[in-house]
PDB file of C-alpha atoms in Angstrom:
ATOM      1  CA  MET A   1       7.484   0.187 -17.338  1.00 37.00           C
ATOM      2  CA  THR A   2       7.386   3.991 -17.191  1.00 39.00           C
ATOM      3  CA  SER A   3       8.249   6.059 -14.123  1.00 51.00           C
ATOM      4  CA  THR A   4       8.599   9.843 -14.318  1.00 51.00           C
ATOM      5  CA  ASN A   5       9.280  12.486 -16.910  1.00 49.00           C
ATOM      6  CA  ASP A   6      12.182  14.921 -16.850  1.00 44.00           C
ATOM      7  CA  ALA A   7      10.327  17.089 -14.324  1.00 51.00           C
ATOM      8  CA  GLY A   8       9.933  14.152 -11.944  1.00 60.00           C
ATOM      9  CA  GLU A   9       6.181  13.911 -12.504  1.00 73.00           C
ATOM     10  CA  PRO A  10       4.478  10.475 -12.513  1.00 88.00           C
ATOM     11  CA  LEU A  11       3.686   8.843 -15.844  1.00 91.00           C
ATOM     12  CA  SER A  12       1.168   6.151 -16.768  1.00 96.00           C
ATOM     13  CA  ILE A  13       2.200   2.511 -16.636  1.00 97.00           C
ATOM     14  CA  SER A  14       2.586  -0.082 -19.370  1.00 97.00           C
ATOM     15  CA  ALA A  15      -0.138  -2.535 -20.386  1.00 98.00           C
ATOM     16  CA  GLU A  16       2.063  -5.387 -19.166  1.00 98.00           C
ATOM     17  CA  LEU A  17       2.363  -3.928 -15.669  1.00 98.00           C
ATOM     18  CA  PHE A  18      -1.364  -3.154 -15.554  1.00 98.00           C
ATOM     19  CA  ASP A  19      -2.104  -6.799 -16.378  1.00 98.00           C
ATOM     20  CA  GLU A  20       0.281  -7.885 -13.617  1.00 98.00           C
ATOM     21  CA  LEU A  21      -1.440  -5.695 -11.007  1.00 98.00           C
ATOM     22  CA  TYR A  22      -4.798  -7.060 -12.172  1.00 98.00           C
ATOM     23  CA  HIS A  23      -3.551 -10.653 -11.963  1.00 98.00           C
ATOM     24  CA  TYR A  24      -2.411 -10.380  -8.355  1.00 98.00           C
ATOM     25  CA  PHE A  25      -5.502  -8.505  -7.226  1.00 98.00           C
ATOM     26  CA  LYS A  26      -7.549 -11.576  -8.121  1.00 98.00           C
ATOM     27  CA  TYR A  27      -5.675 -13.391  -5.335  1.00 98.00           C
ATOM     28  CA  ALA A  28      -6.279 -10.522  -2.907  1.00 98.00           C
ATOM     29  CA  SER A  29     -10.013 -10.535  -3.660  1.00 98.00           C
ATOM     30  CA  SER A  30     -10.195 -14.323  -3.395  1.00 98.00           C
ATOM     31  CA  ALA A  31      -8.677 -14.212   0.100  1.00 98.00           C
ATOM     32  CA  TYR A  32     -12.083 -13.050   1.393  1.00 97.00           C
ATOM     33  CA  SER A  33     -13.589 -16.412   0.401  1.00 96.00           C
ATOM     34  CA  PRO A  34     -13.848 -18.888   3.339  1.00 93.00           C
ATOM     35  CA  VAL A  35     -12.723 -21.674   1.001  1.00 95.00           C
ATOM     36  CA  CYS A  36     -10.768 -21.192  -2.227  1.00 97.00           C
ATOM     37  CA  LEU A  37      -9.927 -24.574  -3.721  1.00 97.00           C
ATOM     38  CA  ARG A  38      -8.264 -23.254  -6.890  1.00 98.00           C
ATOM     39  CA  PRO A  39      -6.921 -19.745  -6.219  1.00 98.00           C
ATOM     40  CA  ASN A  40      -6.704 -17.934  -9.551  1.00 97.00           C
ATOM     41  CA  GLY A  41      -6.954 -21.358 -11.169  1.00 97.00           C
ATOM     42  CA  ASN A  42      -3.852 -22.688  -9.380  1.00 98.00           C
ATOM     43  CA  ALA A  43      -3.082 -25.311  -6.736  1.00 98.00           C
ATOM     44  CA  LEU A  44      -4.066 -24.638  -3.125  1.00 98.00           C
ATOM     45  CA  VAL A  45      -1.175 -25.354  -0.737  1.00 98.00           C
ATOM     46  CA  LEU A  46      -2.810 -24.201   2.497  1.00 98.00           C
ATOM     47  CA  GLN A  47      -5.967 -22.448   3.638  1.00 97.00           C
ATOM     48  CA  PHE A  48      -4.881 -20.835   6.907  1.00 97.00           C
ATOM     49  CA  GLY A  49      -6.605 -18.899   9.643  1.00 94.00           C
ATOM     50  CA  ASN A  50      -6.751 -17.996  13.311  1.00 93.00           C
ATOM     51  CA  HIS A  51     -10.081 -17.890  15.144  1.00 90.00           C
ATOM     52  CA  LEU A  52      -8.918 -15.487  17.862  1.00 89.00           C
ATOM     53  CA  SER A  53      -7.599 -12.818  15.511  1.00 89.00           C
ATOM     54  CA  ASP A  54     -10.039 -13.700  12.689  1.00 91.00           C
ATOM     55  CA  ILE A  55      -7.192 -13.566  10.168  1.00 95.00           C
ATOM     56  CA  GLN A  56      -7.469 -15.842   7.151  1.00 96.00           C
ATOM     57  CA  GLY A  57      -5.988 -16.446   3.745  1.00 98.00           C
ATOM     58  CA  PHE A  58      -4.292 -19.066   1.620  1.00 98.00           C
ATOM     59  CA  ILE A  59      -1.064 -20.101  -0.043  1.00 98.00           C
ATOM     60  CA  ALA A  60      -1.332 -20.938  -3.742  1.00 98.00           C
ATOM     61  CA  ARG A  61       1.229 -22.570  -6.013  1.00 98.00           C
ATOM     62  CA  ASP A  62       1.475 -21.336  -9.594  1.00 98.00           C
ATOM     63  CA  ASP A  63       3.735 -23.717 -11.492  1.00 97.00           C
ATOM     64  CA  GLY A  64       3.476 -21.690 -14.701  1.00 97.00           C
ATOM     65  CA  ARG A  65       4.932 -18.595 -13.063  1.00 96.00           C
ATOM     66  CA  LYS A  66       6.993 -20.719 -10.639  1.00 96.00           C
ATOM     67  CA  GLU A  67       5.815 -18.977  -7.487  1.00 97.00           C
ATOM     68  CA  PHE A  68       4.026 -19.396  -4.199  1.00 98.00           C
ATOM     69  CA  VAL A  69       1.441 -16.702  -3.528  1.00 98.00           C
ATOM     70  CA  VAL A  70       0.512 -15.866   0.072  1.00 98.00           C
ATOM     71  CA  ALA A  71      -2.839 -14.038   0.070  1.00 98.00           C
ATOM     72  CA  LEU A  72      -4.202 -12.392   3.219  1.00 98.00           C
ATOM     73  CA  ARG A  73      -7.778 -11.196   3.712  1.00 96.00           C
ATOM     74  CA  GLY A  74      -8.663  -7.638   4.626  1.00 93.00           C
ATOM     75  CA  SER A  75     -10.910  -6.522   7.478  1.00 84.00           C
ATOM     76  CA  ALA A  76     -14.208  -8.414   7.658  1.00 78.00           C
ATOM     77  CA  SER A  77     -15.267  -8.444  11.338  1.00 73.00           C
ATOM     78  CA  VAL A  78     -15.388  -6.518  14.601  1.00 69.00           C
ATOM     79  CA  THR A  79     -12.207  -8.307  15.676  1.00 75.00           C
ATOM     80  CA  ASP A  80     -10.438  -7.042  12.574  1.00 71.00           C
ATOM     81  CA  ALA A  81     -11.704  -3.517  13.262  1.00 75.00           C
ATOM     82  CA  LEU A  82     -10.227  -3.662  16.763  1.00 78.00           C
ATOM     83  CA  LEU A  83      -6.871  -4.702  15.306  1.00 81.00           C
ATOM     84  CA  ASP A  84      -7.109  -1.863  12.784  1.00 80.00           C
ATOM     85  CA  ALA A  85      -7.694   0.601  15.611  1.00 83.00           C
ATOM     86  CA  ASN A  86      -4.581  -0.417  17.570  1.00 88.00           C
ATOM     87  CA  ILE A  87      -2.357   2.174  15.893  1.00 94.00           C
ATOM     88  CA  LEU A  88       0.451   2.277  18.451  1.00 96.00           C
ATOM     89  CA  LEU A  89       3.856   2.029  16.764  1.00 98.00           C
ATOM     90  CA  VAL A  90       5.854  -0.877  18.221  1.00 97.00           C
ATOM     91  CA  PRO A  91       9.084  -2.767  17.420  1.00 97.00           C
ATOM     92  CA  PHE A  92       8.787  -5.524  14.818  1.00 96.00           C
ATOM     93  CA  LEU A  93       8.883  -8.683  16.935  1.00 93.00           C
ATOM     94  CA  THR A  94       8.485 -11.844  14.867  1.00 92.00           C
ATOM     95  CA  PRO A  95      10.581 -15.028  15.377  1.00 89.00           C
ATOM     96  CA  GLY A  96      13.608 -15.144  13.101  1.00 92.00           C
ATOM     97  CA  VAL A  97      13.207 -11.592  11.787  1.00 95.00           C
ATOM     98  CA  LYS A  98      15.404  -8.613  12.645  1.00 95.00           C
ATOM     99  CA  LEU A  99      14.796  -5.062  11.460  1.00 96.00           C
ATOM    100  CA  PRO A 100      16.746  -1.823  12.013  1.00 96.00           C
ATOM    101  CA  PRO A 101      16.673  -0.762  15.705  1.00 94.00           C
ATOM    102  CA  HIS A 102      14.286   2.167  15.286  1.00 97.00           C
ATOM    103  CA  ALA A 103      11.861   0.522  12.864  1.00 98.00           C
ATOM    104  CA  ARG A 104       8.315   0.570  14.228  1.00 98.00           C
ATOM    105  CA  VAL A 105       5.095  -0.938  12.868  1.00 98.00           C
ATOM    106  CA  HIS A 106       1.368  -0.817  13.573  1.00 97.00           C
ATOM    107  CA  ALA A 107       0.714  -2.855  16.739  1.00 96.00           C
ATOM    108  CA  GLY A 108      -2.595  -4.306  15.535  1.00 95.00           C
ATOM    109  CA  PHE A 109      -1.237  -5.414  12.168  1.00 96.00           C
ATOM    110  CA  LEU A 110       1.806  -7.004  13.793  1.00 96.00           C
ATOM    111  CA  ALA A 111      -0.359  -8.873  16.310  1.00 95.00           C
ATOM    112  CA  ALA A 112      -2.537 -10.134  13.463  1.00 95.00           C
ATOM    113  CA  TRP A 113       0.456 -11.281  11.383  1.00 97.00           C
ATOM    114  CA  ASP A 114       1.996 -13.097  14.333  1.00 96.00           C
ATOM    115  CA  THR A 115      -1.147 -15.239  14.762  1.00 96.00           C
ATOM    116  CA  VAL A 116      -0.679 -16.851  11.333  1.00 97.00           C
ATOM    117  CA  ALA A 117       3.050 -16.458  10.710  1.00 97.00           C
ATOM    118  CA  LEU A 118       4.037 -19.910  11.987  1.00 96.00           C
ATOM    119  CA  GLN A 119       1.354 -21.647   9.893  1.00 97.00           C
ATOM    120  CA  ILE A 120       2.559 -19.879   6.785  1.00 98.00           C
ATOM    121  CA  THR A 121       6.277 -20.395   7.319  1.00 97.00           C
ATOM    122  CA  ALA A 122       5.824 -24.091   8.180  1.00 97.00           C
ATOM    123  CA  ALA A 123       3.771 -24.697   5.035  1.00 98.00           C
ATOM    124  CA  LEU A 124       6.241 -22.802   2.847  1.00 97.00           C
ATOM    125  CA  THR A 125       9.178 -24.694   4.331  1.00 96.00           C
ATOM    126  CA  ALA A 126       7.583 -27.989   3.311  1.00 97.00           C
ATOM    127  CA  ALA A 127       6.372 -26.758  -0.085  1.00 97.00           C
ATOM    128  CA  ARG A 128       9.727 -25.256  -1.044  1.00 94.00           C
ATOM    129  CA  ARG A 129      11.433 -28.611  -0.507  1.00 94.00           C
ATOM    130  CA  LEU A 130       9.328 -29.960  -3.364  1.00 96.00           C
ATOM    131  CA  HIS A 131       9.527 -26.785  -5.473  1.00 94.00           C
ATOM    132  CA  PRO A 132      12.825 -25.064  -4.603  1.00 90.00           C
ATOM    133  CA  GLY A 133      12.759 -22.885  -7.732  1.00 90.00           C
ATOM    134  CA  HIS A 134       9.505 -21.116  -6.872  1.00 94.00           C
ATOM    135  CA  ARG A 135       9.740 -17.513  -5.681  1.00 95.00           C
ATOM    136  CA  LEU A 136       7.514 -15.975  -2.993  1.00 97.00           C
ATOM    137  CA  VAL A 137       4.789 -13.378  -3.556  1.00 98.00           C
ATOM    138  CA  THR A 138       2.533 -11.803  -0.926  1.00 98.00           C
ATOM    139  CA  VAL A 139      -0.743 -10.035  -1.726  1.00 98.00           C
ATOM    140  CA  GLY A 140      -3.640  -8.415   0.114  1.00 98.00           C
ATOM    141  CA  HIS A 141      -6.353  -5.781   0.065  1.00 97.00           C
ATOM    142  CA  SER A 142      -6.948  -3.226   2.848  1.00 96.00           C
ATOM    143  CA  MET A 143      -5.649  -4.658   6.144  1.00 96.00           C
ATOM    144  CA  GLY A 144      -4.657  -7.712   4.113  1.00 97.00           C
ATOM    145  CA  GLY A 145      -2.308  -5.472   2.142  1.00 97.00           C
ATOM    146  CA  ALA A 146      -0.697  -4.263   5.355  1.00 97.00           C
ATOM    147  CA  LEU A 147      -0.284  -7.878   6.465  1.00 97.00           C
ATOM    148  CA  ALA A 148       1.145  -8.757   3.047  1.00 98.00           C
ATOM    149  CA  THR A 149       3.858  -6.156   3.625  1.00 98.00           C
ATOM    150  CA  LEU A 150       4.736  -7.598   7.035  1.00 98.00           C
ATOM    151  CA  ALA A 151       4.665 -11.081   5.526  1.00 98.00           C
ATOM    152  CA  ALA A 152       7.021 -10.071   2.725  1.00 97.00           C
ATOM    153  CA  VAL A 153       9.498  -8.486   5.144  1.00 97.00           C
ATOM    154  CA  SER A 154       9.434 -11.644   7.263  1.00 97.00           C
ATOM    155  CA  LEU A 155       9.612 -14.164   4.428  1.00 97.00           C
ATOM    156  CA  LEU A 156      12.485 -12.347   2.724  1.00 95.00           C
ATOM    157  CA  GLN A 157      14.606 -12.974   5.807  1.00 95.00           C
ATOM    158  CA  LEU A 158      13.292 -16.444   6.591  1.00 95.00           C
ATOM    159  CA  PHE A 159      13.611 -17.693   2.995  1.00 93.00           C
ATOM    160  CA  PRO A 160      16.514 -15.803   1.394  1.00 86.00           C
ATOM    161  CA  ALA A 161      16.617 -16.263  -2.363  1.00 78.00           C
ATOM    162  CA  SER A 162      19.527 -17.825  -4.174  1.00 68.00           C
ATOM    163  CA  PRO A 163      21.401 -15.674  -6.728  1.00 65.00           C
ATOM    164  CA  MET A 164      19.539 -17.484  -9.511  1.00 59.00           C
ATOM    165  CA  LEU A 165      16.066 -17.000  -7.978  1.00 71.00           C
ATOM    166  CA  ASP A 166      13.968 -13.847  -8.104  1.00 75.00           C
ATOM    167  CA  GLN A 167      13.486 -12.205  -4.737  1.00 86.00           C
ATOM    168  CA  THR A 168      10.225 -11.990  -2.817  1.00 94.00           C
ATOM    169  CA  ARG A 169       7.642  -9.521  -4.169  1.00 97.00           C
ATOM    170  CA  THR A 170       4.637  -7.917  -2.492  1.00 98.00           C
ATOM    171  CA  TYR A 171       1.421  -6.370  -3.829  1.00 98.00           C
ATOM    172  CA  SER A 172      -0.955  -4.341  -1.666  1.00 98.00           C
ATOM    173  CA  TYR A 173      -4.247  -2.752  -2.720  1.00 98.00           C
ATOM    174  CA  GLY A 174      -5.936  -0.031  -0.672  1.00 97.00           C
ATOM    175  CA  ALA A 175      -3.616  -0.698   2.248  1.00 97.00           C
ATOM    176  CA  PRO A 176      -3.141   1.746   5.131  1.00 96.00           C
ATOM    177  CA  ARG A 177       0.271   2.932   6.261  1.00 97.00           C
ATOM    178  CA  VAL A 178       2.070   0.081   8.043  1.00 97.00           C
ATOM    179  CA  GLY A 179       4.968   1.629   9.961  1.00 98.00           C
ATOM    180  CA  ASN A 180       7.237   4.594  10.533  1.00 98.00           C
ATOM    181  CA  ALA A 181       9.764   6.177   8.197  1.00 97.00           C
ATOM    182  CA  VAL A 182      12.549   3.815   9.322  1.00 98.00           C
ATOM    183  CA  PHE A 183      10.373   0.806   8.512  1.00 98.00           C
ATOM    184  CA  ALA A 184       9.393   2.315   5.160  1.00 97.00           C
ATOM    185  CA  ALA A 185      13.046   2.969   4.317  1.00 97.00           C
ATOM    186  CA  HIS A 186      13.874  -0.646   5.201  1.00 97.00           C
ATOM    187  CA  VAL A 187      11.132  -1.942   2.897  1.00 97.00           C
ATOM    188  CA  ASN A 188      12.298   0.357   0.105  1.00 96.00           C
ATOM    189  CA  ALA A 189      15.913  -0.741   0.520  1.00 96.00           C
ATOM    190  CA  GLU A 190      15.082  -4.458   0.613  1.00 95.00           C
ATOM    191  CA  PHE A 191      12.405  -4.558  -2.093  1.00 95.00           C
ATOM    192  CA  GLY A 192      12.827  -1.508  -4.307  1.00 94.00           C
ATOM    193  CA  ALA A 193      10.571  -1.897  -7.335  1.00 94.00           C
ATOM    194  CA  ARG A 194       9.390  -5.307  -6.076  1.00 96.00           C
ATOM    195  CA  ALA A 195       6.989  -3.608  -3.608  1.00 97.00           C
ATOM    196  CA  TYR A 196       3.812  -2.633  -5.447  1.00 98.00           C
ATOM    197  CA  ARG A 197       1.307  -0.435  -3.560  1.00 98.00           C
ATOM    198  CA  VAL A 198      -1.891   0.255  -5.489  1.00 98.00           C
ATOM    199  CA  VAL A 199      -4.453   2.972  -4.664  1.00 98.00           C
ATOM    200  CA  HIS A 200      -7.815   3.468  -6.405  1.00 98.00           C
ATOM    201  CA  THR A 201      -8.862   7.108  -7.008  1.00 98.00           C
ATOM    202  CA  ASP A 202     -10.118   8.642  -3.718  1.00 97.00           C
ATOM    203  CA  ASP A 203      -9.841   5.527  -1.538  1.00 97.00           C
ATOM    204  CA  GLY A 204      -9.206   7.079   1.865  1.00 96.00           C
ATOM    205  CA  VAL A 205      -7.935   3.962   3.649  1.00 96.00           C
ATOM    206  CA  PRO A 206      -4.313   4.357   2.460  1.00 96.00           C
ATOM    207  CA  THR A 207      -4.171   7.822   4.068  1.00 96.00           C
ATOM    208  CA  MET A 208      -6.540   7.172   6.995  1.00 94.00           C
ATOM    209  CA  ILE A 209      -3.655   6.761   9.463  1.00 95.00           C
ATOM    210  CA  PRO A 210      -1.948  10.162   9.164  1.00 95.00           C
ATOM    211  CA  THR A 211       1.756  10.875   8.901  1.00 96.00           C
ATOM    212  CA  SER A 212       1.348  13.171  11.929  1.00 96.00           C
ATOM    213  CA  LEU A 213       1.246  10.016  14.079  1.00 97.00           C
ATOM    214  CA  GLY A 214       4.694   9.002  12.848  1.00 97.00           C
ATOM    215  CA  TYR A 215       3.570   6.760   9.993  1.00 97.00           C
ATOM    216  CA  HIS A 216       5.087   6.723   6.502  1.00 97.00           C
ATOM    217  CA  HIS A 217       4.144   4.776   3.381  1.00 97.00           C
ATOM    218  CA  HIS A 218       6.689   2.480   1.762  1.00 96.00           C
ATOM    219  CA  GLY A 219       7.286   1.507  -1.809  1.00 87.00           C
ATOM    220  CA  ILE A 220       6.302   2.721  -5.220  1.00 96.00           C
ATOM    221  CA  GLU A 221       2.671   3.753  -5.427  1.00 97.00           C
ATOM    222  CA  TYR A 222       0.510   2.901  -8.426  1.00 98.00           C
ATOM    223  CA  TRP A 223      -2.367   5.363  -8.357  1.00 98.00           C
ATOM    224  CA  GLN A 224      -5.369   4.742 -10.551  1.00 98.00           C
ATOM    225  CA  HIS A 225      -6.391   8.396 -10.517  1.00 97.00           C
ATOM    226  CA  ALA A 226      -9.510   8.059 -12.681  1.00 97.00           C
ATOM    227  CA  ASP A 227     -12.024   5.490 -13.856  1.00 97.00           C
ATOM    228  CA  PRO A 228     -12.291   3.307 -15.834  1.00 97.00           C
ATOM    229  CA  PRO A 229      -9.173   1.321 -14.882  1.00 98.00           C
ATOM    230  CA  ALA A 230      -6.554   1.303 -17.628  1.00 98.00           C
ATOM    231  CA  PRO A 231      -2.803   1.725 -18.061  1.00 98.00           C
ATOM    232  CA  SER A 232      -3.426   5.310 -19.146  1.00 97.00           C
ATOM    233  CA  THR A 233      -5.263   6.160 -15.903  1.00 97.00           C
ATOM    234  CA  THR A 234      -2.721   4.493 -13.591  1.00 98.00           C
ATOM    235  CA  LEU A 235       0.391   6.405 -12.547  1.00 97.00           C
ATOM    236  CA  ARG A 236       3.684   5.115 -11.199  1.00 97.00           C
ATOM    237  CA  CYS A 237       4.542   7.416  -8.286  1.00 96.00           C
ATOM    238  CA  THR A 238       8.093   7.355  -6.936  1.00 92.00           C
ATOM    239  CA  GLY A 239       8.444  10.654  -5.049  1.00 87.00           C
ATOM    240  CA  GLY A 240       8.816  11.035  -1.304  1.00 88.00           C
ATOM    241  CA  GLY A 241      10.037   7.511  -0.632  1.00 90.00           C
ATOM    242  CA  GLY A 242       6.423   6.333  -0.581  1.00 94.00           C
ATOM    243  CA  GLU A 243       4.683   9.652   0.112  1.00 95.00           C
ATOM    244  CA  ASP A 244       4.511  11.134  -3.375  1.00 95.00           C
ATOM    245  CA  PRO A 245       2.658  14.481  -3.073  1.00 94.00           C
ATOM    246  CA  CYS A 246       1.553  14.219  -6.707  1.00 93.00           C
ATOM    247  CA  CYS A 247      -0.464  11.038  -6.169  1.00 95.00           C
ATOM    248  CA  SER A 248      -3.048   9.745  -3.668  1.00 96.00           C
ATOM    249  CA  ALA A 249      -1.510  11.794  -0.831  1.00 93.00           C
ATOM    250  CA  SER A 250      -2.794  14.866  -2.688  1.00 94.00           C
ATOM    251  CA  VAL A 251      -6.390  13.813  -1.916  1.00 94.00           C
ATOM    252  CA  PRO A 252      -7.533  14.418   1.697  1.00 91.00           C
ATOM    253  CA  SER A 253      -8.624  11.146   3.281  1.00 92.00           C
ATOM    254  CA  SER A 254     -12.366  10.546   3.445  1.00 90.00           C
ATOM    255  CA  GLY A 255     -11.983   7.157   5.094  1.00 90.00           C
ATOM    256  CA  VAL A 256     -13.677   4.136   3.555  1.00 93.00           C
ATOM    257  CA  THR A 257     -15.103   5.408   0.267  1.00 96.00           C
ATOM    258  CA  PRO A 258     -16.762   3.353  -2.506  1.00 96.00           C
ATOM    259  CA  ALA A 259     -13.388   3.288  -4.261  1.00 97.00           C
ATOM    260  CA  HIS A 260     -12.058   1.026  -1.504  1.00 96.00           C
ATOM    261  CA  ALA A 261     -14.414  -1.771  -2.532  1.00 96.00           C
ATOM    262  CA  THR A 262     -13.321  -1.943  -6.182  1.00 97.00           C
ATOM    263  CA  TYR A 263      -9.821  -2.306  -7.584  1.00 98.00           C
ATOM    264  CA  LEU A 264      -8.879  -2.573 -11.251  1.00 98.00           C
ATOM    265  CA  GLY A 265     -12.524  -3.176 -12.114  1.00 97.00           C
ATOM    266  CA  ILE A 266     -12.906  -6.070  -9.642  1.00 98.00           C
ATOM    267  CA  THR A 267     -15.363  -5.703  -6.769  1.00 97.00           C
ATOM    268  CA  VAL A 268     -14.184  -7.098  -3.437  1.00 96.00           C
ATOM    269  CA  PRO A 269     -14.803  -9.897  -2.491  1.00 96.00           C
ATOM    270  CA  THR A 270     -15.206 -11.475  -5.927  1.00 97.00           C
ATOM    271  CA  PRO A 271     -13.727 -15.001  -5.707  1.00 98.00           C
ATOM    272  CA  PHE A 272     -11.442 -16.434  -8.386  1.00 98.00           C
ATOM    273  CA  CYS A 273     -11.320 -19.962  -7.008  1.00 97.00           C
ATOM    274  CA  LEU A 274     -12.045 -22.325  -9.913  1.00 91.00           C
TER     275      LEU A 274
END
């Protein structure tokens, strides 16, 4: 994996990392499917959802990689749009989870996560009894990516890894900013390089909620700055603690552009469910 050159400028990623980002986006795209019996060709543990919040997704078990993958769908309804629009920054209030005192997150995303959190944690509790060596991975596109971040923060505390087990990882694609700088710093401290935030060219959703409202991106950004998708056109951006001025933040947000609907050559919502 490459990072930056001596001048601190982003460099392109390895073929292995590109394949990894591609692999997990297939879960994120599949989360839009009402039923996904074989997510990415693996076992379905739970298809979850909440009718009031219109949040849905699934938990898959990949025995080859020894992991459970929690995939959350992005916005697909008026209800989701209303949650997206609730941009008030609020304390992170989820049972069993404690963040730094001044950490704040998007009120709509938190409300959405809380409607499915108990389903997910109950299913993982039961599944991990049978497969205690499986690590946890969360994935999502658009609002689903924001929810995947909240899920990862929650699950890391609820299911702490043993010294011999890899920690929880999270992959978001085209996700908006989720919380304030304190929250972003917490995610960076807890996950480090295990938080993957992918942006496609001029997708404006990741920068739609401006930093002027107190928001701050977390994690290492992987910016596919040009098409077609390839390791050579995807940069690993580490500056600014999540707000690297050399990467997608350098492009003024145009909202939902065509780039938001396609990631790594896959058009949302292509299902990978067989």
